[in-house]
Amino acid sequence: MRLIQDLSGIRTPNNLESNVILSAEHVSKWYISFKRRKTVALENVNFSIFKGEKVCIIGESGSGKSTLAKILCGLITPNSGEVRFEGKKLSELNKSEKKVFRMRVQYIPQCPDLALDPTWYLYDSLAEPLRIQKICSKQDEFERVKEVCERVGIGMDQLRRKPRNVSGGELQRVVIARAFILSPEIIIADEPTSMLDPSIQAKIVRTILDLQSESNIGIVFLTHDLELAKLVSEKMFVMLGGRIVESGYTRDILKTPLHPYTKSLLMGVPPKTEFKQNSPCGFYGECEIVSEVCCQYPPPESEVYGGRKVRCWRYA
Amino acid sequence: MHDSRALLEYNGIEVTFDMGGLKVNALRGIDLEVYRGEVLGIVGESGSGKTVLLQATLRLLPENAKVRGRIFYNGLNILNIKEREFKKILGRSFSIIPQGFGSLNPCIRNWVQISERPMEHFGKSKEEGYNMASDLLGKLGVKNPSKVAQIYRHQISGGTLQRVLVAMGTSAPSKILFVDEPTKGLDERMKRLVIELIKISRKNFESMIIVSHDLNFLKEVSDRICVLYCGDLVEVCYKREFFESPRHPYSQALLLSLPSRGLLPIPGESPSMVTPPSGCSFHPRCKHSTTVCESRRPLPFLIDGGMVRCHLYARD
């Protein structure tokens, strides 16, 4: 296995187990809704990210991307399974350790106007993480806010406004600045550009990538735009119906997709009109190659070659 | 004056919003023709006035907006006619696929929303309306259409909602279909679905106007593209020309900001509509800008059946 990794030209020392900084092990999350119906958002998900790695998660809306992202940064507790940060279980951290964890893992939400308090000045929203962590004085605080604003490209005079007086692209940059202000080790960006124009999207993605390369932090990028995923990531996870159905290096997946869902995504096949739910495989009604076993048991995860995992009966 | 090819003709449309003494020019003299049998795509960043143009046509603008100029539909200036006559035209000749589910009334059942227009303007009975709505939803690929028709907007998923919106726009025959940001916030496969749905419904309408900032989507569905920037129509051309050799510097920069074409952001900030730049509104961000661009607003310059508003072409 080591040999294959070497051949694929990927930075081998980084792929050692000890370099895993954040990981989710067999994480499941479900909600009990009306009439005790169980809605499964995530089912047995394994995810890991190395130090300084760029990872993206793609999948359609409702596939559980955002739930996974929120679980990874500790905003939601999973019903089963564990999230580990540098080997320590997240559920077993004490209060001060949790504070450190919150400083080192940051989250960029999808909708910036909902993530900022409408009655606060942007400066206060931006400086709040510093105040909570109590890591610097008032003067230092101003310096750090100024520095991070320069990096993301917002003027200091913009910060004297309230969210409603600022455009969507600028708000998004404020939210990004807030994520970067504590110089974290991992940034989890939940579709940061899906609501924005192409030119602003380019600007924001560039900003995130520049900051990433400057400080060598790990980044988890959630998106449904394949072109964007190709540009921003080294590793890719494809999600469908609460499971990770395919994972591996981005260029491998885009070159030779293995799972039928990934194939249909790359070829741009629209979803079929009639599809069966409640089948063990999330892609059952739409898959072209179906065998009997597909509708009976959920497909196992199988490793096809070094680091390339697929959840489909064809590769089991 | 009236071109027989044009179904809808905009003639010097200016829209001013009066915001408590402050006058904001949302549109600054739009001249545009929508030909029979074409799909016209309108692109532009948020705040460039593309939705305002749509709303001005359909008389959906708020009270404080003032519209000047003329809009000819079949040779009739629809800005001059009385509200009652306009409603007749609106009901029988125009239809709209609105943006997002904000436009659905949360207290009205889906089937009423869908067949409101046929019932109001085409003399259909309630029963016919209900049957029509569920038939239409079935055709658009909704599972269990008769049930979806009876429930409310918050009880259905995003994919079904999109179909309800498309059904709303296509429930009765009309001449022009207006589509407002049909792909905003949708994932890749839902976009494919919208493209399919629009292609299906295209033959029911003589012309279509699609407002979007999703260039890849417009590449699939439209025949001509017109580009709005800061309330100005800067370029009108055929789709192929736009994607292969755009003329206006803004169009060029916009294409370069797509992830597939390099993700290069447009330098500078989007202009403020309150204090638009002097002369050509794009000159502060344009790399070809000269002193003429700063002082004088360029005139529209006709080229090969298209139009471009830039001093670069006027000079030759």
XYZ file of C-alpha atoms in Angstrom:
632
model
C 0.000 0.000 0.000
C 2.857 2.282 0.807
C 4.283 1.570 -2.628
C 1.112 2.642 -4.386
C 1.068 5.860 -2.467
C 4.620 6.563 -3.513
C 3.815 5.882 -7.131
C 0.901 8.264 -7.127
C 3.302 11.017 -6.214
C 1.484 12.187 -3.126
C 3.452 13.579 -0.186
C 3.947 10.316 1.636
C 5.114 11.497 5.062
C 1.952 13.501 5.390
C -0.224 10.471 4.977
C 0.959 8.743 8.131
C -1.710 8.039 10.701
C -0.020 10.305 13.210
C -0.548 13.306 10.982
C -4.314 12.960 11.045
C -5.483 16.078 12.770
C -9.246 15.778 12.690
C -11.174 12.610 12.088
C -14.671 11.226 12.368
C -15.061 7.547 13.132
C -18.300 5.710 12.398
C -20.300 8.850 12.952
C -24.077 8.633 12.689
C -26.657 11.282 13.242
C -30.396 10.932 13.132
C -33.352 13.048 14.069
C -36.588 11.836 15.523
C -39.296 13.784 13.800
C -43.066 13.837 13.948
C -44.740 10.512 14.854
C -41.372 9.101 15.960
C -40.188 8.815 12.410
C -36.432 8.510 12.184
C -34.682 10.711 9.677
C -31.128 9.605 9.149
C -28.818 12.460 8.271
C -25.510 10.624 8.513
C -24.831 6.933 8.588
C -21.535 5.424 9.607
C -19.288 8.083 8.157
C -15.519 7.872 8.341
C -13.607 10.994 7.524
C -10.125 12.215 8.195
C -7.995 15.176 7.308
C -4.227 15.526 7.540
C -2.319 18.573 8.580
C -2.323 21.263 5.901
C -4.460 19.251 3.546
C -7.099 20.569 1.181
C -10.165 18.362 1.172
C -13.522 18.841 -0.432
C -16.835 17.176 0.167
C -19.273 17.175 -2.705
C -22.850 16.035 -2.759
C -26.313 17.309 -3.491
C -28.433 19.212 -1.041
C -29.765 16.901 1.614
C -26.868 14.479 1.350
C -25.567 15.360 4.805
C -22.595 17.565 3.930
C -23.541 20.349 6.283
C -24.356 17.939 9.107
C -20.938 16.363 8.756
C -19.276 19.766 8.726
C -21.100 20.844 11.854
C -20.261 17.604 13.615
C -16.592 18.014 12.697
C -16.388 21.407 14.312
C -18.384 20.393 17.339
C -21.567 22.347 16.680
C -23.652 19.167 16.694
C -22.988 16.060 18.754
C -23.376 12.834 16.816
C -25.738 10.108 18.048
C -23.061 7.481 17.691
C -19.433 7.421 16.714
C -16.619 9.729 17.697
C -14.891 12.809 16.414
C -11.210 12.905 17.274
C -9.041 15.965 17.282
C -5.361 15.085 17.429
C -6.318 11.668 18.732
C -8.454 12.945 21.574
C -12.155 12.246 21.634
C -14.188 15.386 21.310
C -16.812 14.192 23.762
C -14.212 13.684 26.462
C -12.606 17.100 26.300
C -12.978 19.219 29.396
C -13.990 22.848 29.308
C -10.582 24.395 28.779
C -9.589 21.808 26.197
C -12.808 22.492 24.351
C -11.972 26.168 24.275
C -8.656 25.363 22.648
C -10.402 23.081 20.172
C -12.818 25.866 19.245
C -9.876 28.127 18.617
C -8.108 25.725 16.349
C -11.035 24.522 14.268
C -13.090 27.215 12.607
C -16.279 27.146 10.586
C -17.371 29.350 7.674
C -21.147 29.150 7.387
C -23.090 29.034 4.162
C -25.237 32.071 4.703
C -23.230 35.010 6.074
C -26.224 37.216 6.762
C -27.596 34.652 9.185
C -24.260 34.124 10.868
C -23.751 37.725 11.919
C -25.791 39.487 14.561
C -27.818 42.156 12.713
C -27.622 44.548 15.664
C -23.864 44.366 16.088
C -21.278 46.391 14.270
C -19.147 44.244 12.009
C -16.068 45.168 14.030
C -17.551 43.622 17.162
C -18.639 40.502 15.320
C -15.143 40.176 13.946
C -13.389 40.745 17.264
C -15.716 38.507 19.275
C -13.592 35.342 18.956
C -10.589 37.250 20.322
C -12.622 38.508 23.267
C -14.015 35.074 24.074
C -10.590 33.470 23.959
C -9.120 36.387 25.973
C -5.840 36.175 24.154
C -5.072 39.817 23.578
C -5.566 43.336 24.862
C -7.791 45.983 23.291
C -4.897 47.483 21.340
C -3.709 44.105 20.097
C -7.259 43.291 19.169
C -7.426 46.303 16.865
C -4.097 45.379 15.282
C -5.185 41.818 14.649
C -8.523 42.846 13.184
C -6.719 45.292 10.932
C -4.253 42.666 9.787
C -6.883 40.063 8.996
C -9.000 42.647 7.167
C -6.093 43.500 4.942
C -5.616 39.836 4.159
C -9.196 39.264 3.063
C -9.554 42.669 1.413
C -12.081 44.617 3.438
C -11.517 48.209 4.444
C -11.555 49.129 8.134
C -14.268 51.727 7.482
C -16.597 48.937 6.349
C -16.427 47.492 9.844
C -18.177 50.508 11.280
C -21.355 49.375 9.557
C -24.019 46.863 10.409
C -24.641 43.742 8.314
C -27.675 45.171 6.508
C -25.600 48.016 5.052
C -22.994 45.800 3.472
C -23.245 43.660 0.320
C -23.330 39.867 0.374
C -19.796 39.459 -0.947
C -18.365 41.735 1.722
C -20.317 39.979 4.460
C -18.930 36.688 3.274
C -15.432 38.138 3.540
C -16.126 39.345 7.064
C -17.186 35.826 8.002
C -14.016 34.436 6.420
C -11.924 36.992 8.293
C -13.600 35.929 11.521
C -12.671 32.329 10.825
C -9.047 33.248 10.167
C -8.574 35.706 13.020
C -7.609 33.057 15.574
C -5.084 31.521 13.139
C -6.728 28.100 13.265
C -5.361 24.806 12.029
C -8.475 23.708 10.223
C -11.104 25.702 8.407
C -14.401 24.099 7.499
C -16.080 26.090 4.745
C -19.705 25.166 4.180
C -20.505 26.169 0.589
C -19.117 29.655 1.081
C -19.864 30.768 -2.466
C -23.036 29.038 -3.548
C -25.157 32.180 -3.320
C -22.676 34.577 -4.935
C -21.892 35.889 -8.404
C -19.057 34.286 -10.368
C -16.740 37.275 -9.994
C -17.241 37.486 -6.234
C -16.976 33.725 -5.971
C -13.595 33.850 -7.683
C -12.436 36.541 -5.283
C -13.532 34.676 -2.182
C -12.160 31.311 -3.238
C -8.860 32.990 -4.104
C -8.819 34.636 -0.682
C -9.370 31.337 1.086
C -6.721 29.577 -0.988
C -4.151 32.363 -0.462
C -4.706 32.297 3.282
C -4.457 28.524 3.207
C -1.118 28.500 1.417
C 0.284 31.309 3.597
C -0.290 29.540 6.855
C -0.484 25.891 5.735
C -3.754 25.115 7.426
C -6.083 22.275 6.606
C -9.231 23.149 4.770
C -12.477 21.269 4.300
C -14.403 22.751 1.422
C -18.030 21.805 0.960
C -19.388 22.442 -2.493
C -21.555 21.072 -5.224
C -19.569 22.694 -7.996
C -17.241 20.131 -9.547
C -15.129 22.695 -11.380
C -14.514 24.482 -8.133
C -13.746 21.248 -6.299
C -11.105 20.467 -8.897
C -9.363 23.754 -8.234
C -9.487 23.841 -4.471
C -8.830 20.320 -3.305
C -6.367 17.472 -3.263
C -8.699 14.923 -1.802
C -12.379 14.451 -2.375
C -15.265 12.808 -0.577
C -18.523 12.219 -2.429
C -21.620 12.054 -0.285
C -25.022 10.632 -1.095
C -27.931 10.055 1.238
C -25.919 10.453 4.423
C -23.056 8.183 3.426
C -19.687 8.751 1.864
C -19.950 6.760 -1.337
C -16.555 7.489 -2.820
C -13.338 8.986 -1.589
C -9.866 9.420 -2.947
C -7.632 11.941 -4.630
C -9.533 14.576 -6.550
C -7.834 14.102 -9.873
C -8.322 10.324 -9.705
C -12.009 10.676 -8.997
C -12.534 13.241 -11.730
C -10.553 11.134 -14.195
C -12.038 7.750 -13.436
C -15.142 7.920 -11.295
C -16.050 4.506 -9.918
C -19.366 4.911 -8.149
C -22.352 5.203 -10.516
C -23.489 8.341 -8.687
C -20.180 10.100 -9.211
C -20.313 9.086 -12.849
C -23.756 10.570 -13.292
C -22.607 13.714 -11.523
C -19.649 14.123 -13.843
C -21.643 13.383 -16.949
C -24.383 15.774 -15.898
C -27.283 13.328 -15.871
C -30.374 14.899 -14.330
C -32.017 12.973 -11.486
C -34.589 10.458 -12.633
C -38.187 11.361 -12.162
C -39.240 8.263 -10.276
C -36.853 6.898 -7.738
C -37.384 4.399 -5.018
C -36.647 5.405 -1.503
C -35.964 3.195 1.475
C -33.574 1.009 -0.458
C -30.294 0.242 1.290
C -28.219 1.877 -1.412
C -28.987 5.564 -1.757
C -28.628 5.424 -5.522
C -30.787 2.362 -6.057
C -33.582 3.680 -8.282
C -31.267 5.632 -10.538
C -28.388 3.251 -10.994
C -28.075 1.629 -14.391
C -26.281 -1.486 -13.269
C -28.388 -3.057 -10.549
C -28.075 -6.536 -9.173
C -30.342 -8.329 -6.742
C -28.133 -7.675 -3.790
C -28.441 -3.881 -4.230
C -31.986 -3.776 -2.926
C -31.354 -6.176 -0.050
C -28.255 -5.082 1.835
C -26.430 -1.790 2.120
C -23.218 -1.849 0.104
C -20.003 -2.194 2.128
C -17.112 0.190 1.819
C -14.307 -1.381 -0.133
C -10.846 -0.116 -0.862
C -10.140 -0.373 -4.571
C -6.548 0.809 -4.387
C -4.411 2.980 -2.156
C -6.727 5.418 -0.429
C -9.509 5.019 -2.965
C -12.671 3.803 -1.317
C -16.025 3.092 -2.932
C -19.297 2.053 -1.401
C -20.897 -0.011 -4.150
C -21.650 -3.699 -4.579
C -19.825 -3.745 -7.920
C -16.529 -3.271 -6.151
C -17.284 -5.356 -3.065
C -40.276 52.123 -35.204
C -41.667 48.728 -34.440
C -39.628 45.797 -35.604
C -41.776 42.883 -36.674
C -39.210 40.400 -35.449
C -39.389 41.772 -31.956
C -42.045 40.481 -29.626
C -41.015 42.712 -26.783
C -39.092 45.898 -27.236
C -37.521 48.030 -24.544
C -36.945 51.612 -25.502
C -34.866 53.819 -23.262
C -36.006 52.282 -19.998
C -34.884 54.200 -16.934
C -35.835 53.152 -13.444
C -35.247 55.482 -10.502
C -35.813 54.585 -6.899
C -36.644 57.443 -4.580
C -35.172 56.546 -1.209
C -36.194 59.454 0.977
C -34.633 62.250 -1.055
C -31.851 60.039 -2.375
C -32.332 59.123 -6.011
C -30.901 55.817 -7.132
C -30.711 55.005 -10.809
C -31.271 51.291 -11.081
C -31.482 51.225 -14.867
C -29.995 53.879 -17.118
C -31.530 53.725 -20.539
C -32.021 50.155 -21.693
C -32.671 49.518 -25.381
C -33.333 45.889 -26.031
C -35.373 43.717 -28.339
C -36.650 40.266 -27.569
C -37.214 38.410 -30.806
C -39.898 35.888 -31.507
C -38.849 32.341 -30.768
C -35.689 33.050 -28.871
C -34.396 32.478 -25.381
C -32.711 35.587 -24.070
C -30.379 35.308 -21.132
C -29.708 38.327 -18.946
C -26.476 38.219 -16.933
C -25.002 40.615 -14.460
C -23.786 40.695 -10.896
C -26.181 41.183 -8.020
C -27.382 44.755 -7.938
C -26.786 45.339 -11.631
C -30.489 45.772 -12.291
C -31.408 42.542 -13.989
C -34.301 41.734 -11.696
C -35.444 45.364 -11.848
C -35.756 45.073 -15.617
C -37.973 42.040 -15.178
C -40.039 43.703 -12.509
C -40.445 46.859 -14.586
C -41.898 44.777 -17.415
C -44.345 42.998 -15.145
C -45.199 46.074 -13.035
C -43.930 44.442 -9.891
C -41.764 47.338 -8.741
C -42.420 48.940 -5.363
C -44.208 52.268 -5.008
C -41.094 54.405 -4.795
C -39.825 53.302 -8.195
C -40.325 55.456 -11.247
C -40.134 53.978 -14.730
C -39.463 56.100 -17.787
C -39.229 54.982 -21.393
C -41.366 52.649 -23.428
C -41.915 48.917 -23.506
C -43.630 47.681 -26.640
C -45.396 44.372 -26.623
C -46.775 43.546 -30.068
C -46.532 47.208 -30.943
C -48.431 48.352 -27.854
C -46.693 50.428 -25.211
C -47.509 48.499 -22.070
C -46.210 51.170 -19.746
C -48.946 53.567 -20.827
C -52.011 51.383 -20.623
C -54.387 51.160 -17.689
C -53.967 48.653 -14.902
C -56.991 46.616 -15.990
C -55.845 46.247 -19.578
C -52.369 45.431 -18.416
C -53.690 42.678 -16.159
C -55.326 41.090 -19.191
C -52.036 41.065 -21.072
C -50.202 39.880 -18.001
C -52.620 37.025 -17.487
C -52.853 35.863 -21.055
C -49.447 36.588 -22.541
C -46.829 36.733 -19.816
C -45.930 34.157 -17.259
C -43.163 33.987 -14.731
C -41.182 31.316 -12.932
C -40.284 33.194 -9.759
C -37.133 32.997 -7.724
C -37.140 30.721 -4.709
C -40.056 29.831 -2.540
C -40.487 33.294 -1.110
C -42.947 33.872 -3.896
C -45.261 31.076 -2.827
C -47.932 32.007 -0.347
C -47.539 29.815 2.744
C -51.305 29.767 3.333
C -52.318 28.660 -0.143
C -52.260 25.074 -1.298
C -49.857 24.208 -4.081
C -52.502 23.423 -6.681
C -54.126 26.821 -6.238
C -50.775 28.495 -6.740
C -50.156 26.490 -9.878
C -53.537 26.906 -11.548
C -54.393 30.377 -10.341
C -53.674 31.854 -13.766
C -55.706 29.381 -15.836
C -58.599 29.771 -13.425
C -58.419 33.549 -13.430
C -57.757 34.257 -17.086
C -58.718 31.169 -19.054
C -62.029 30.408 -17.375
C -61.076 27.051 -15.912
C -63.172 25.678 -13.063
C -61.695 24.712 -9.704
C -61.904 21.036 -10.486
C -60.212 21.460 -13.854
C -57.583 23.569 -12.147
C -56.832 20.905 -9.570
C -56.640 18.167 -12.182
C -54.412 20.321 -14.337
C -52.061 21.055 -11.487
C -51.641 17.438 -10.511
C -51.246 16.367 -14.149
C -48.594 18.990 -14.663
C -46.717 17.984 -11.537
C -46.850 14.367 -12.659
C -45.432 15.340 -16.049
C -42.619 17.209 -14.349
C -41.756 14.057 -12.460
C -43.174 14.600 -9.005
C -43.880 11.409 -7.123
C -47.440 11.277 -5.886
C -48.571 14.511 -7.613
C -52.144 14.549 -6.293
C -50.840 14.632 -2.734
C -48.232 17.303 -3.448
C -50.927 19.443 -5.059
C -52.937 19.444 -1.872
C -50.237 20.379 0.616
C -48.445 23.637 1.341
C -45.065 25.000 0.293
C -43.273 24.230 3.548
C -44.209 20.559 3.388
C -42.258 19.765 0.249
C -38.563 19.330 -0.457
C -36.379 21.644 -2.515
C -36.544 19.528 -5.656
C -40.314 19.297 -5.586
C -40.519 22.993 -4.855
C -38.547 23.798 -7.983
C -40.998 21.703 -9.938
C -43.941 23.502 -8.364
C -42.400 26.807 -9.429
C -41.888 25.552 -12.979
C -45.464 24.239 -13.005
C -46.647 27.678 -11.888
C -44.955 29.332 -14.831
C -46.098 26.798 -17.387
C -49.653 26.138 -16.253
C -51.233 28.211 -19.000
C -50.136 29.029 -22.537
C -48.489 32.394 -22.956
C -46.240 34.313 -25.298
C -43.318 35.146 -23.066
C -42.005 33.229 -20.101
C -39.894 35.154 -17.610
C -37.552 33.091 -15.469
C -35.855 34.714 -12.496
C -32.665 33.074 -11.170
C -33.846 29.500 -11.634
C -30.632 27.886 -10.401
C -29.671 30.019 -7.421
C -28.419 27.825 -4.602
C -29.251 24.569 -6.362
C -26.848 21.682 -6.595
C -25.423 20.353 -9.814
C -27.988 17.660 -10.454
C -30.909 19.935 -9.660
C -29.467 22.365 -12.191
C -29.524 19.621 -14.786
C -33.144 19.029 -13.882
C -34.043 22.704 -14.312
C -32.310 22.717 -17.696
C -34.337 19.667 -18.735
C -37.563 21.227 -17.449
C -36.903 24.456 -19.300
C -36.107 22.581 -22.490
C -39.367 20.646 -22.140
C -41.443 23.757 -21.619
C -39.696 25.816 -24.284
C -41.996 24.767 -27.097
C -45.050 26.079 -25.236
C -43.757 29.625 -25.322
C -42.814 31.923 -28.103
C -39.959 33.616 -26.275
C -38.246 33.262 -22.965
C -36.287 35.695 -20.859
C -34.006 34.113 -18.291
C -32.302 36.181 -15.630
C -29.355 34.422 -14.042
C -25.804 34.853 -12.947
C -25.026 31.237 -13.641
C -23.121 31.377 -16.931
C -22.843 27.627 -17.390
C -26.583 27.356 -17.120
C -27.193 30.082 -19.701
C -24.715 28.420 -22.006
C -27.066 25.446 -22.132
C -30.423 27.111 -22.545
C -30.183 30.550 -24.123
C -29.831 31.819 -27.693
C -28.701 35.357 -27.021
C -27.038 36.875 -23.992
C -27.264 40.414 -22.775
C -24.956 41.694 -20.094
C -25.995 44.288 -17.551
C -23.480 46.200 -15.500
C -24.416 48.880 -12.998
C -27.762 49.580 -14.665
C -26.258 49.762 -18.152
C -26.677 47.306 -20.947
C -23.046 46.783 -21.904
C -23.255 43.950 -24.389
C -25.834 42.024 -26.379
C -24.708 39.164 -28.568
C -25.324 35.611 -29.636
C -24.452 32.924 -27.147
C -21.580 31.504 -29.156
C -19.937 34.876 -29.560
C -20.326 35.593 -25.884
C -18.599 32.420 -24.783
C -15.944 32.403 -27.501
C -15.105 36.032 -28.144
C -16.831 38.425 -25.799
C -16.322 42.056 -26.767
C -16.906 44.141 -23.699
C -14.053 44.071 -21.150
C -16.569 43.283 -18.412
C -17.859 40.223 -20.273
C -14.276 39.076 -20.784
C -13.465 39.507 -17.121
C -16.685 37.788 -16.080
C -15.852 34.726 -18.146
C -12.346 34.577 -16.711
C -13.771 34.442 -13.216
C -15.439 31.078 -13.861
C -13.713 28.159 -12.113
C -13.259 26.386 -15.460
C -11.500 29.413 -16.958
C -9.024 30.206 -14.263
C -11.035 31.661 -11.385
C -9.564 35.119 -11.878
C -11.480 37.691 -9.895
C -12.339 41.040 -11.479
C -10.119 43.646 -9.804
C -11.739 46.343 -7.721
C -15.121 46.534 -6.070
C -18.560 46.421 -7.643
C -19.783 49.991 -8.110
C -22.297 51.570 -5.800
C -25.632 52.326 -7.427
C -26.006 55.505 -5.356
C -22.843 57.092 -6.680
C -22.070 55.319 -9.943
C -18.677 56.060 -11.525
C -18.536 58.854 -14.077
C -18.376 58.057 -17.760
C -18.290 54.341 -18.448
C -19.365 52.629 -15.239
C -16.795 49.877 -15.694
C -13.757 52.156 -16.129
C -12.353 51.877 -12.556
C -12.016 48.111 -12.973
C -11.201 47.974 -16.666
C -7.681 47.303 -17.880
C -8.253 49.121 -21.186
C -9.519 52.253 -19.500
C -8.403 55.647 -20.864
C -9.243 59.264 -20.091
C -12.203 59.170 -22.485
C -13.738 56.344 -20.456
C -13.607 58.443 -17.317
C -15.356 61.452 -18.742
C -17.811 60.229 -21.336
C -20.401 57.510 -21.197
C -19.908 55.293 -24.258
C -22.660 55.053 -26.828
C -24.011 51.706 -27.942
C -22.037 50.436 -30.894
C -23.642 47.904 -33.225
C -21.510 44.990 -34.357
C -22.585 41.889 -36.341
C -26.128 41.804 -35.018
C -24.918 42.498 -31.504
C -24.332 45.585 -29.445
C -21.478 46.680 -27.260
C -21.228 49.818 -25.167
C -17.506 50.499 -24.986
C -15.153 53.208 -26.257
C -12.741 50.546 -27.500
C -15.045 49.757 -30.396
C -16.363 53.245 -31.011
C -12.888 54.541 -31.759
C -12.295 52.298 -34.758
